[in-house]
Coordinates of C-alpha atoms in Angstrom, one line a residue:
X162 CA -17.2 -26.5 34.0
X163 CA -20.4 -25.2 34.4
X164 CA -22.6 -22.1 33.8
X165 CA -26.4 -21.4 35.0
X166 CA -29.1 -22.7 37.2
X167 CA -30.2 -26.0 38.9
X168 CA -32.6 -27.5 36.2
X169 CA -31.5 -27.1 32.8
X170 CA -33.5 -28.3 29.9
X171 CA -30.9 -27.1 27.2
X172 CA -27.1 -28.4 28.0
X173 CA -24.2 -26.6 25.8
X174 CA -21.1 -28.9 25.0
X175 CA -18.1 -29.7 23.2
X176 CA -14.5 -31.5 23.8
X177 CA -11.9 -28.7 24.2
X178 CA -8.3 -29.4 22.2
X179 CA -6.9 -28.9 25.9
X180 CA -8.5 -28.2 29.5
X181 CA -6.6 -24.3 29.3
X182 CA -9.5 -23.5 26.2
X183 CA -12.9 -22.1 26.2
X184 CA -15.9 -22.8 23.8
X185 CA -16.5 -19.0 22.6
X186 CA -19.0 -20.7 20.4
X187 CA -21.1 -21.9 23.4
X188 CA -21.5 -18.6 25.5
X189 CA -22.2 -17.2 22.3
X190 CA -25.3 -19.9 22.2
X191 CA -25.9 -19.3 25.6
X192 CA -25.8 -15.2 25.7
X193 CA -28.8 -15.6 22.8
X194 CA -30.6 -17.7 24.0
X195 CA -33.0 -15.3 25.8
X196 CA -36.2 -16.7 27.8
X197 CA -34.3 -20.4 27.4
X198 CA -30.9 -18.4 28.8
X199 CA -32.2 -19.3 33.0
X200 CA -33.1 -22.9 32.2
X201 CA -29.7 -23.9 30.1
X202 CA -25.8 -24.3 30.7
X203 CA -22.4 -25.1 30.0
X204 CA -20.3 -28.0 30.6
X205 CA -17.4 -28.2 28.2
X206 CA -14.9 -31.2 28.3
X207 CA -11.3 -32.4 26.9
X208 CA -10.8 -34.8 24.1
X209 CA -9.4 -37.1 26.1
X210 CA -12.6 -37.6 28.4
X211 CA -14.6 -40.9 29.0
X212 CA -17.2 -41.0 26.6
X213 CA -19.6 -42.8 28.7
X214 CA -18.8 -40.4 31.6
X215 CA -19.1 -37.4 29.6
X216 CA -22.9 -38.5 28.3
X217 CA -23.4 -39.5 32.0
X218 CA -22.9 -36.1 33.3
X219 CA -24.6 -34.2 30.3
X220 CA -27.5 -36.6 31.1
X221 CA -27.5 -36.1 34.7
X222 CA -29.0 -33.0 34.2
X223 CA -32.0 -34.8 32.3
X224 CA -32.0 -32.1 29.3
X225 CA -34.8 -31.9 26.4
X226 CA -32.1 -30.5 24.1
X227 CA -28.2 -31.3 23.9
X228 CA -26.3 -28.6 21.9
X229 CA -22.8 -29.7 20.6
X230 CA -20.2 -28.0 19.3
X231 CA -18.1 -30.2 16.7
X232 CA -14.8 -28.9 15.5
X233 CA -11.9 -30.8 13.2
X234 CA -9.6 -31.7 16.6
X235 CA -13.2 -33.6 18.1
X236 CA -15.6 -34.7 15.9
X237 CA -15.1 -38.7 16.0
X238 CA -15.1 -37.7 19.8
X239 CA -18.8 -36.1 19.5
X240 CA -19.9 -38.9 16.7
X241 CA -19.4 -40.9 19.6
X242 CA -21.0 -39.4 22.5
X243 CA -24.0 -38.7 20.2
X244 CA -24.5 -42.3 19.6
X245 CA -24.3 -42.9 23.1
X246 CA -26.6 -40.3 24.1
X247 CA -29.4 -41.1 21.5
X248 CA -28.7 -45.2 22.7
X249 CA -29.8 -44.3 26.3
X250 CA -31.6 -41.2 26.3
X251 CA -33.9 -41.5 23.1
X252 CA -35.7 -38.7 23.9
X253 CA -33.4 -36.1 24.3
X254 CA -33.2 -34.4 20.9
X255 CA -29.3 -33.8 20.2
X256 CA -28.4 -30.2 17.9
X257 CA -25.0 -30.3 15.9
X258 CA -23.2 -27.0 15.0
X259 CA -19.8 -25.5 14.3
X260 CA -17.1 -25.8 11.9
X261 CA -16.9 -29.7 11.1
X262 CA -20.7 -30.2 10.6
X263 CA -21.4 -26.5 8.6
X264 CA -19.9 -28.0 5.2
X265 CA -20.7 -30.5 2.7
X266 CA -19.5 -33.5 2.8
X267 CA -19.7 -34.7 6.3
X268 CA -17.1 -37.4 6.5
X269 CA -17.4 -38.7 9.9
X270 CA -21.0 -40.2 10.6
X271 CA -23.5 -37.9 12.5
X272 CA -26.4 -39.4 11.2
X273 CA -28.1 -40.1 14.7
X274 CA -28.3 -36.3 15.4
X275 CA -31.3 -34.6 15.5
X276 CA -30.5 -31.5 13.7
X277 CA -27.2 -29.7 12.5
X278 CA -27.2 -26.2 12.2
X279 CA -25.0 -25.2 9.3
X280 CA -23.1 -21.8 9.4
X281 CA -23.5 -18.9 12.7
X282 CA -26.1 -20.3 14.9
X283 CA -27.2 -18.0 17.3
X284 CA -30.0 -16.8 16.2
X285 CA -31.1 -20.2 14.5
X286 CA -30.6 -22.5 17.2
X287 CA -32.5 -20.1 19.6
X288 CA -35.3 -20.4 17.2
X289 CA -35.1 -24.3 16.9
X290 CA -34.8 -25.0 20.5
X291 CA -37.8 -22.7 21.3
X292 CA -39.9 -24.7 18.9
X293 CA -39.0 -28.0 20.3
X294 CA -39.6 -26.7 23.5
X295 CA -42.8 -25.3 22.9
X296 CA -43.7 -28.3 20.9
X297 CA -44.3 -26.1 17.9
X298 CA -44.4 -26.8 14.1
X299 CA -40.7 -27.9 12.9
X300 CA -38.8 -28.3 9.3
X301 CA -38.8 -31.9 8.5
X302 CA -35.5 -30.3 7.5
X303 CA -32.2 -32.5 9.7
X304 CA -29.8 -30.0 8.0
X305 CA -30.6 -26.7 8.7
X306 CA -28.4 -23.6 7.0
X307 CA -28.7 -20.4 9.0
X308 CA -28.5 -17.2 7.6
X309 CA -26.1 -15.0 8.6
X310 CA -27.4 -12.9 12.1
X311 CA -27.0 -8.9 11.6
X312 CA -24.1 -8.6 13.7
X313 CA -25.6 -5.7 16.0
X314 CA -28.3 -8.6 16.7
X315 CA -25.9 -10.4 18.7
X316 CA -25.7 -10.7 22.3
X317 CA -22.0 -10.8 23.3
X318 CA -20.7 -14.0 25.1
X319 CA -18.3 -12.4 27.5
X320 CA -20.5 -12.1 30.7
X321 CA -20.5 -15.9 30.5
X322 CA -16.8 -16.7 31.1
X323 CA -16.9 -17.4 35.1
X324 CA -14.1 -16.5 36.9
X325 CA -12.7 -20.1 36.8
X326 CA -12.7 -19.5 33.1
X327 CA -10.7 -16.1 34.2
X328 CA -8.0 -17.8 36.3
X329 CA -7.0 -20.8 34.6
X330 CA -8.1 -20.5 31.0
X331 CA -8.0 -18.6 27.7
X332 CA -10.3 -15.8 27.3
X333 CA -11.0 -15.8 23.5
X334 CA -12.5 -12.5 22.0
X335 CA -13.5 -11.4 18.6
X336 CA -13.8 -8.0 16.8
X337 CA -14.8 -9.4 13.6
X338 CA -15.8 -12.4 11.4
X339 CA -14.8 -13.0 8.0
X340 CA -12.2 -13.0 5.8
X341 CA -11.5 -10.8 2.2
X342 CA -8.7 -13.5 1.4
X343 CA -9.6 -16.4 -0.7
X344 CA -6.6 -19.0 0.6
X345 CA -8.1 -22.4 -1.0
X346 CA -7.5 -24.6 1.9
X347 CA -9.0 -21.9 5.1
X348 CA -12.7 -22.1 6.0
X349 CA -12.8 -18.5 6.5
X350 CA -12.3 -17.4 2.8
X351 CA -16.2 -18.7 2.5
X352 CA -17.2 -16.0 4.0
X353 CA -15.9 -13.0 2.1
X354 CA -17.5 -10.2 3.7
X355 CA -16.0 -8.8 6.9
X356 CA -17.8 -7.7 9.7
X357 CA -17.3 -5.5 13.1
X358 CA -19.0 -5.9 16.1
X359 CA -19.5 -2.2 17.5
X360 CA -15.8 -1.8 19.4
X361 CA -16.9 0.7 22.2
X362 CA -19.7 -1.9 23.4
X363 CA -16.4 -4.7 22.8
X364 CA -14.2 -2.6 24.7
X365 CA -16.7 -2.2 27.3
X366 CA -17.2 -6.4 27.8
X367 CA -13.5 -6.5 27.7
X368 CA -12.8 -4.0 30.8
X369 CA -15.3 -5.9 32.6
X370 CA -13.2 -9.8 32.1
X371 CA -10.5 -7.1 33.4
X372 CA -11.8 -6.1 36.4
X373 CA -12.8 -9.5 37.5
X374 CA -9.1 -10.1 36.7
X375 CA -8.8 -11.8 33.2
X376 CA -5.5 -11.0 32.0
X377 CA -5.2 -13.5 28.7
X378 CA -6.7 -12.4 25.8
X379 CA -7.4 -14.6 22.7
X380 CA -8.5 -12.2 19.5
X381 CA -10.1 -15.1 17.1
X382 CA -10.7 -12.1 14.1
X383 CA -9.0 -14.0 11.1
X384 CA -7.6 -10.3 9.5
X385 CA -6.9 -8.4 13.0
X386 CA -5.2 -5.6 11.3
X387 CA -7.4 -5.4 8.3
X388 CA -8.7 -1.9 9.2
X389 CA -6.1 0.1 11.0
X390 CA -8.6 2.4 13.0
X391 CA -9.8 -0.5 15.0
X392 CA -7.2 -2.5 15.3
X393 CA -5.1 1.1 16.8
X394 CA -8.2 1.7 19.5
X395 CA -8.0 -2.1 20.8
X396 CA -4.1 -1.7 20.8
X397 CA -4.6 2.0 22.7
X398 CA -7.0 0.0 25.3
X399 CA -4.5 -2.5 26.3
X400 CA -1.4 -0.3 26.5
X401 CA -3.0 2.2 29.1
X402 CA -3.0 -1.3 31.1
X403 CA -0.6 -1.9 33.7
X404 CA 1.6 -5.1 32.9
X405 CA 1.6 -7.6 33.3
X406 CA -1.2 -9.2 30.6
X407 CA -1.1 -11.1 27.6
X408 CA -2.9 -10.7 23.9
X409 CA -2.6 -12.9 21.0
X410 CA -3.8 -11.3 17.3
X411 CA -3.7 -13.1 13.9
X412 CA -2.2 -10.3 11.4
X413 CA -2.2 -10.2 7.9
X414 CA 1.7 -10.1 7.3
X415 CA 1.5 -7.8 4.5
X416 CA 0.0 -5.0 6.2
X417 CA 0.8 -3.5 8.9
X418 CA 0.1 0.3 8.9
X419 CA 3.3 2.5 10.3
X420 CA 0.4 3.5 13.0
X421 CA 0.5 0.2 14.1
X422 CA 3.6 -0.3 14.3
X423 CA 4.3 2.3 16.1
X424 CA 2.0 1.1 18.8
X425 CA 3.7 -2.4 18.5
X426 CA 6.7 -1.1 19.2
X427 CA 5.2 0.4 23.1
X428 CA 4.3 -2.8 24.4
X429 CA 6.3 -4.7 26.9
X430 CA 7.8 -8.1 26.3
X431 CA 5.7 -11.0 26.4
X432 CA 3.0 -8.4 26.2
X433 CA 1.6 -9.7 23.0
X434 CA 2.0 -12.6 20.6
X435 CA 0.8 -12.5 16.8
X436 CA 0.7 -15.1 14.8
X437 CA 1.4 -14.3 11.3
X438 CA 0.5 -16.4 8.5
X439 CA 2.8 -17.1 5.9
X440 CA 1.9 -20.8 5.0
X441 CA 4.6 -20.2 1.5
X442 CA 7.1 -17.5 0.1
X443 CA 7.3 -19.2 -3.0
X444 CA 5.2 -16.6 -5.9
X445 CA 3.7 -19.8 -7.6
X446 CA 2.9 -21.8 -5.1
X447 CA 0.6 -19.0 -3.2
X448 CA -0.7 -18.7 -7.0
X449 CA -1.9 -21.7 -7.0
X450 CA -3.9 -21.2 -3.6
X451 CA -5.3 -17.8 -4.5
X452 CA -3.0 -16.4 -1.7
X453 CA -2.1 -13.1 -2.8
X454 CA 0.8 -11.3 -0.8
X455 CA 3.5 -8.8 -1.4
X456 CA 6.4 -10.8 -0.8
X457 CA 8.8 -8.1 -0.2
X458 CA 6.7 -6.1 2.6
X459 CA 5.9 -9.4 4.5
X460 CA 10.0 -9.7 4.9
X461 CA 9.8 -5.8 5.8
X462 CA 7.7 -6.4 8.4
X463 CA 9.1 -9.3 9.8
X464 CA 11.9 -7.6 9.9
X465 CA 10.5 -4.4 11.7
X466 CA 8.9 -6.6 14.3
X467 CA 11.9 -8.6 15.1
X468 CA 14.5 -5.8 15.0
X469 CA 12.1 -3.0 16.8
X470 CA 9.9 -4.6 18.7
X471 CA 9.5 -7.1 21.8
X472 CA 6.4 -8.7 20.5
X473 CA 6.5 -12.4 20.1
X474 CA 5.8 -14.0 16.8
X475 CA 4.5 -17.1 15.6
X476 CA 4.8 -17.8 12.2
X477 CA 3.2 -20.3 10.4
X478 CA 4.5 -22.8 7.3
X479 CA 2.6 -25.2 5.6
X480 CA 3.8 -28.4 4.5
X481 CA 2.2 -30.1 1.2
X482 CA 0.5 -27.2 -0.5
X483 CA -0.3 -27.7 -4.6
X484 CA 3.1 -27.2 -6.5
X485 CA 5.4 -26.9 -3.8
X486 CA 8.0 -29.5 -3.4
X487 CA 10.2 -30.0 -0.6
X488 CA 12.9 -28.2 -1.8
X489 CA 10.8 -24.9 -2.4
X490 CA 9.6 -26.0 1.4
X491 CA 13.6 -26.0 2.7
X492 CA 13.8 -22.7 0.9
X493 CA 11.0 -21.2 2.7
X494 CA 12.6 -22.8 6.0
X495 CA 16.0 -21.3 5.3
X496 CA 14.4 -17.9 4.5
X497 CA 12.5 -17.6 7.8
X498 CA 14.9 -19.0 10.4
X499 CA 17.1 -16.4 8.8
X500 CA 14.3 -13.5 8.8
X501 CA 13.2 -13.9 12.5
X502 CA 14.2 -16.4 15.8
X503 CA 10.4 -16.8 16.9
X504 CA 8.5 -20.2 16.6
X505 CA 7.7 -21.5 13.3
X506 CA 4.8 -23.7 13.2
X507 CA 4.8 -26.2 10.6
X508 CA 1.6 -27.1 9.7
X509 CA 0.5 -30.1 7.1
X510 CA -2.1 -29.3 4.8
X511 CA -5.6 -30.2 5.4
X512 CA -9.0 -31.1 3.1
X513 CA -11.5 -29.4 5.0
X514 CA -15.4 -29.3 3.6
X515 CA -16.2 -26.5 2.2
X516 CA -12.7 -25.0 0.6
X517 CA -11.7 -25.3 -3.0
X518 CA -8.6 -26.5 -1.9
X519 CA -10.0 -30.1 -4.2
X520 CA -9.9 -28.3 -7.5
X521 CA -6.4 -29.2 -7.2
X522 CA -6.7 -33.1 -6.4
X523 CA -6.5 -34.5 -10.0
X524 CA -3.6 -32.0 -11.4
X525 CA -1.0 -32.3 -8.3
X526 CA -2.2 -36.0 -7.8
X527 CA -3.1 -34.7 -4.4
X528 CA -4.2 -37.7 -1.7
X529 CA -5.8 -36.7 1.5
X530 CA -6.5 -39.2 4.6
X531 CA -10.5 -39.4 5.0
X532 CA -10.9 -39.1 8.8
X533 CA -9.6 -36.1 11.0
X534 CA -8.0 -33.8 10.4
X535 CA -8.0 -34.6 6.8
X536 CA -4.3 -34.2 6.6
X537 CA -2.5 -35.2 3.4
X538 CA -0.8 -38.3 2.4
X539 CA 1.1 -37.6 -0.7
X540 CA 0.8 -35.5 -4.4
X541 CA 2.4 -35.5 -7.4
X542 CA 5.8 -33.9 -6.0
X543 CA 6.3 -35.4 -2.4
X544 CA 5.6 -39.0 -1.8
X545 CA 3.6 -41.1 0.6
X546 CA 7.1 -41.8 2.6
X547 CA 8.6 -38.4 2.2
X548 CA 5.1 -37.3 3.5
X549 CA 5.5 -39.7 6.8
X550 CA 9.2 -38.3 7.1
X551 CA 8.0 -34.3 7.1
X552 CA 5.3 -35.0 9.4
X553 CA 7.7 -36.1 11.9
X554 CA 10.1 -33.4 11.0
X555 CA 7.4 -31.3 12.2
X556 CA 6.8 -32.9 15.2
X557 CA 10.6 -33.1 16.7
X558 CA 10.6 -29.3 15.4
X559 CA 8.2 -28.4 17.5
X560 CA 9.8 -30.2 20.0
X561 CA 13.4 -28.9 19.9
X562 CA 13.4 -25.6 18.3
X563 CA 9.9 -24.1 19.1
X564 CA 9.5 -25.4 22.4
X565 CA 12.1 -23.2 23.6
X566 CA 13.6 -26.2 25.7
X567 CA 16.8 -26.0 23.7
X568 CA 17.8 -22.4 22.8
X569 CA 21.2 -22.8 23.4
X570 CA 21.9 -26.5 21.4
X571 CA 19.8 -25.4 18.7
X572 CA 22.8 -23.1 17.6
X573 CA 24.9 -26.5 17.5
X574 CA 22.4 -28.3 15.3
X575 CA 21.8 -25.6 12.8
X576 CA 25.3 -24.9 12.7
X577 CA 25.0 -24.0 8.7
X578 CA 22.6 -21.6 6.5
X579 CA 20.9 -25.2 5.4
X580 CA 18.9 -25.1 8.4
X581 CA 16.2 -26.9 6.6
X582 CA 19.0 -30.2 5.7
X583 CA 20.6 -29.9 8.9
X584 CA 17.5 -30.0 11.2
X585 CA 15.9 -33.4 8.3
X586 CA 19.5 -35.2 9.0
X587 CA 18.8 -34.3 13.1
X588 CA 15.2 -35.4 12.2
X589 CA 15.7 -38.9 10.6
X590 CA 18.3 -40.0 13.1
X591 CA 16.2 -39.1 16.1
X592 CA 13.6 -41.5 15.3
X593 CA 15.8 -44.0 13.8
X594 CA 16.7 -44.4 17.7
X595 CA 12.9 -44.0 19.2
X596 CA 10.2 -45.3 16.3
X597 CA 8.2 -42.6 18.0
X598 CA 7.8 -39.1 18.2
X599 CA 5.8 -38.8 21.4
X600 CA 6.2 -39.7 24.9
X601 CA 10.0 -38.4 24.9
X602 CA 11.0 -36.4 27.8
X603 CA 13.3 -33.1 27.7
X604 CA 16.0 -35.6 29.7
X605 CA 15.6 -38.6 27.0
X606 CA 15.7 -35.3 24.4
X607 CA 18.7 -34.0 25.6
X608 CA 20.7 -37.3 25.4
X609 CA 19.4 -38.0 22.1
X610 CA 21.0 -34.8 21.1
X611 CA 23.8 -35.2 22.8
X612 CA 24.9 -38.9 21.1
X613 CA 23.9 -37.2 18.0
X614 CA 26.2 -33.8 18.5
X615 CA 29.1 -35.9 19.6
X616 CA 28.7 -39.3 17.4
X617 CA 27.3 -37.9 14.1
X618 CA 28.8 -34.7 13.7
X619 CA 31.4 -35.1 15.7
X620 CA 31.1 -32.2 18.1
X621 CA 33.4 -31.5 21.3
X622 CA 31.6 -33.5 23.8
X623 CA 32.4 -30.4 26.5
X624 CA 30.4 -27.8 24.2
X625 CA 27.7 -30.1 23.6
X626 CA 27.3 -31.0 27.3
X627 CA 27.6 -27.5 28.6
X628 CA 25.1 -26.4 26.0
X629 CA 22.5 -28.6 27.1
X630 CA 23.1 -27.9 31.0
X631 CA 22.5 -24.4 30.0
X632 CA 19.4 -25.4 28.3
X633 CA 18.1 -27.7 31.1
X634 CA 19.0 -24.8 33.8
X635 CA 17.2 -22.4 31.8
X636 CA 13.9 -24.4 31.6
X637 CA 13.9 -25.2 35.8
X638 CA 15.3 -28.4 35.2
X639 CA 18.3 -29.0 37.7
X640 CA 18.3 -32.6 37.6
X641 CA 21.3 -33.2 35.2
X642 CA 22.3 -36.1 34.3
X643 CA 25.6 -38.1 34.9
X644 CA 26.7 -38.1 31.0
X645 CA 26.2 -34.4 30.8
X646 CA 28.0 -33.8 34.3
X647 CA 30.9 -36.3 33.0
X648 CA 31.6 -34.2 29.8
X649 CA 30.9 -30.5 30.7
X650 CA 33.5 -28.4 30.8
X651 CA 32.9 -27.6 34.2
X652 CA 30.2 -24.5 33.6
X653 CA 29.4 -22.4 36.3
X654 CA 26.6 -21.1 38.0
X655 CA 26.9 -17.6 37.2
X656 CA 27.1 -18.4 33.1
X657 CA 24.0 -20.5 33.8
X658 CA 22.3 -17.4 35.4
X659 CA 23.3 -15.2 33.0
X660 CA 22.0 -17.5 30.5
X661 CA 18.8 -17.8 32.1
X662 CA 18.4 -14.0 31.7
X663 CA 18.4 -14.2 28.0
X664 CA 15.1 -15.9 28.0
X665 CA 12.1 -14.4 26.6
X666 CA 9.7 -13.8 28.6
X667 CA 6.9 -15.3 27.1
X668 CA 9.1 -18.5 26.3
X669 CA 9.1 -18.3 30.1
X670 CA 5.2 -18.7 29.9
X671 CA 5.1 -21.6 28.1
X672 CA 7.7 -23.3 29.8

């Protein structure tokens, strides 16, 4: 994808996670770049491109300056292409930035860069790339730290999204930076202040992506509903909108003012998505992370949002924290499954530069992999194998109960209040029959499950089947298979309508 004019002596570029993202980082670059703004662009690919193509097309456009943006999901991706780029193209001076290059220690090797900018860059790389350009005096400095832009001094990115960006893609949006929290293992409790960008001139950029017809909105703000006020104009804005759109927000669980909720409670299904961080419920274990939350009003609140609203939720847990065995983990499992039906990410903790998360490493014996993403390998409480056996637990999780593929068989798997031991007993057999947890298909899923409903626990093989040809009819697949034909009861096509019905909406989306 690309943004600007024919010759362009600065090129902007990263590897996206996945083709439907946008760089918000790079149109920020781009909006401040001023007088260098006509002569630069764009061109943002997938983690999964051809290194050597990917230098030959940013090369193609025989740039002075290469700005990349270098993030936990692509940085032995950019390590690459900057070795690469440097090997061919000497010349061409090469600027680092973002999250994986603005903390100490860098762990994967970027030493054939030019520069890296360290912390917000608009305002600093402007000034860098001006200087090279104008072949004026320069720090000796390869590590620059920028100081924090006022953020009134900030051009807005949103003008730059083109209406490519506006069909295809997420169009990611911020109110505010920073975080108050001081979670140990998050990059954003480094920066401790929070700070707005003005929200009518926000409001304004945003009507504008709507007229052109963006209708999927990404909020970035770490704290979303930190300050009520805003958060209550932004939720105003969008519910004078005709349906149908979508808006994702990251909430603080704890806090949600009854204002707010009473706006959450007007929006239409699928409407809006907010992802609510839990990461533990256990009082020590969020102790030991400096995570301080009121227990109680969190389960309020998911409460209130399940019961009395149609938003959808994403909650997240986090697998390995300091203190927390796996039986405190199963606890938290059981608690949430039982508090709300909406996806539960499991997440495995990560060492990222720059948190305090490593004051813990010596007391909890805690053991981190050294290349990305930093995830762990094994503390004090959970071993190097039970470690191996969770991550995959997360994996066929989000496979079978987040991915919404299976609504109806779930119920059969978690047939107890253990949800946590039923779903590890589903987990360890699954992969005892495919040494893999990628590559499987919803039709090689749903006979897995099946031979495990019916073999293992001993299931009527008519349930089972019919479950799963509800599942499969709900998701568009019509292609049933033999086995499942065989032992179904004989299930007709108005259950399997009715069944489709039940469907969330935005599980619809993502199917």
């Amino acid at each position: 994808m690309e943004v600007s004019s024919s010759k362009n002596n600065i090129v902007l570029t990263t590897f996206n996670a996945k083709y439907i993202h946008t760089s918000i980082g790079l149109r920020y670059l781009l909006a401040n770049l001023k007088d260098l703004k006509e002569t630069s662009c764009i061109l943002e690919f997938g983690i999964n491109d051809n290194i050597s193509q990917t230098a030959e097309k940013i090369l193609s456009n025989s740039p002075c300056i290469v700005g990349i943006g270098v993030y936990i999901w692509n940085a032995l991706q950019v390590s690459e292409l900057v070795s690469t780029i440097k090997k061919v193209s000497p010349k061409t001076k090469v600027i680092l930035g973002g999250p994986e290059v603005s903390h100490l220690p860098l762990r994967v090797d970027f030493c054939q860069a030019d520069y890296i900018i360290q912390g917000e860059g608009e305002v600093t790389f402007y000034k860098l790339c001006k200087a090279l350009i104008d072949n004026s005096t320069i720090s000796e400095e390869k590590i620059i730290k920028s100081e924090t832009p006022e953020i009134k001094e900030i051009e807005l990115p949103y003008r730059y999204y083109t209406d490519k960006d506006i069909k295809d893609r997420i169009i990611y949006v911020e109110a505010s930076r920073g975080c108050p929290f001081r979670c140990e293992f998050c990059l954003s409790s480094i920066d401790k202040k929070v700070r707005y960008f003005n929200l009518s001139k926000l409001l304004q950029e945003i009507e504008l992506l709507w007229q052109k017809g963006a209708r999927s909105f990404k909020f970035i703000d770490r704290t979303f509903n930190l300050r009520s006020e805003s958060t209550n104009q932004i939720l105003d804005y969008f519910l004078k909108k005709e349906p149908e759109y979508f808006i994702h927000f990251e909430v603080v669980p704890d806090q949600l003012e009854e204002s707010t909720k009473e706006r959450l409670k007007q929006f239409p299904e699928a409407a809006i998505q907010l992802e609510v961080g839990i990461q533990t419920l256990n009082p020590k274990t969020a102790e030991n992370i400096s995570r301080k939350l009121n227990f109680e009003k969190i389960k309020e609140n998911l409460e209130f949002l399940q019961r009395s609203t149609k938003v959808y939720l994403h909650v997240d847990l986090i697998i390995g924290l300091p203190g927390e065995s796996i039986e405190s983990f199963a606890e938290n499992l059981n608690q949430l499954t039982h508090l709300t039906n909406s996806e539960i990410q499991l997440g495995i903790l990560k060492k990222l530069s720059g948190t305090t998360i490593s004051r813990h490493d010596e007391r909890f014996g805690m053991v981190y992999s050294d290349t990305p993403p930093y995830e762990i390998l094994q503390n004090d409480l959970i071993s190097f194998q039970m470690m191996q056996k969770m991550k995959r637990f997360a994996r066929f999780w989000d496979l079978v109960y987040n991915s919404g593929n299976f609504q109806s068989t779930i119920k059969l798997i978690l047939d107890s209040d253990d949800v946590f031991s039923n779903f590890f007993s589903f987990s360890e057999w699954i992969y005892s029959q495919t040494e893999s947890t990628w590559q499987i298909s919803q039709l090689r899923m749903a006979e897995l499950i099946f031979n495990y409903l019916v073999v293992l626990r001993k299931k009527d093989k008519a349930e089972a089947a019919d479950s799963l040809i509800v599942d499969m009819f709900r998701t568009n697949n019509r292609n049933v298979p033999r086995f499942l034909k065989d032992s179904s009861s004989g299930i007709s096509t108005e259950q399997k309508k009715s069944e489709l019905n039940k469907i969330n909406k935005r599980q619809k989306k993502h199917l």
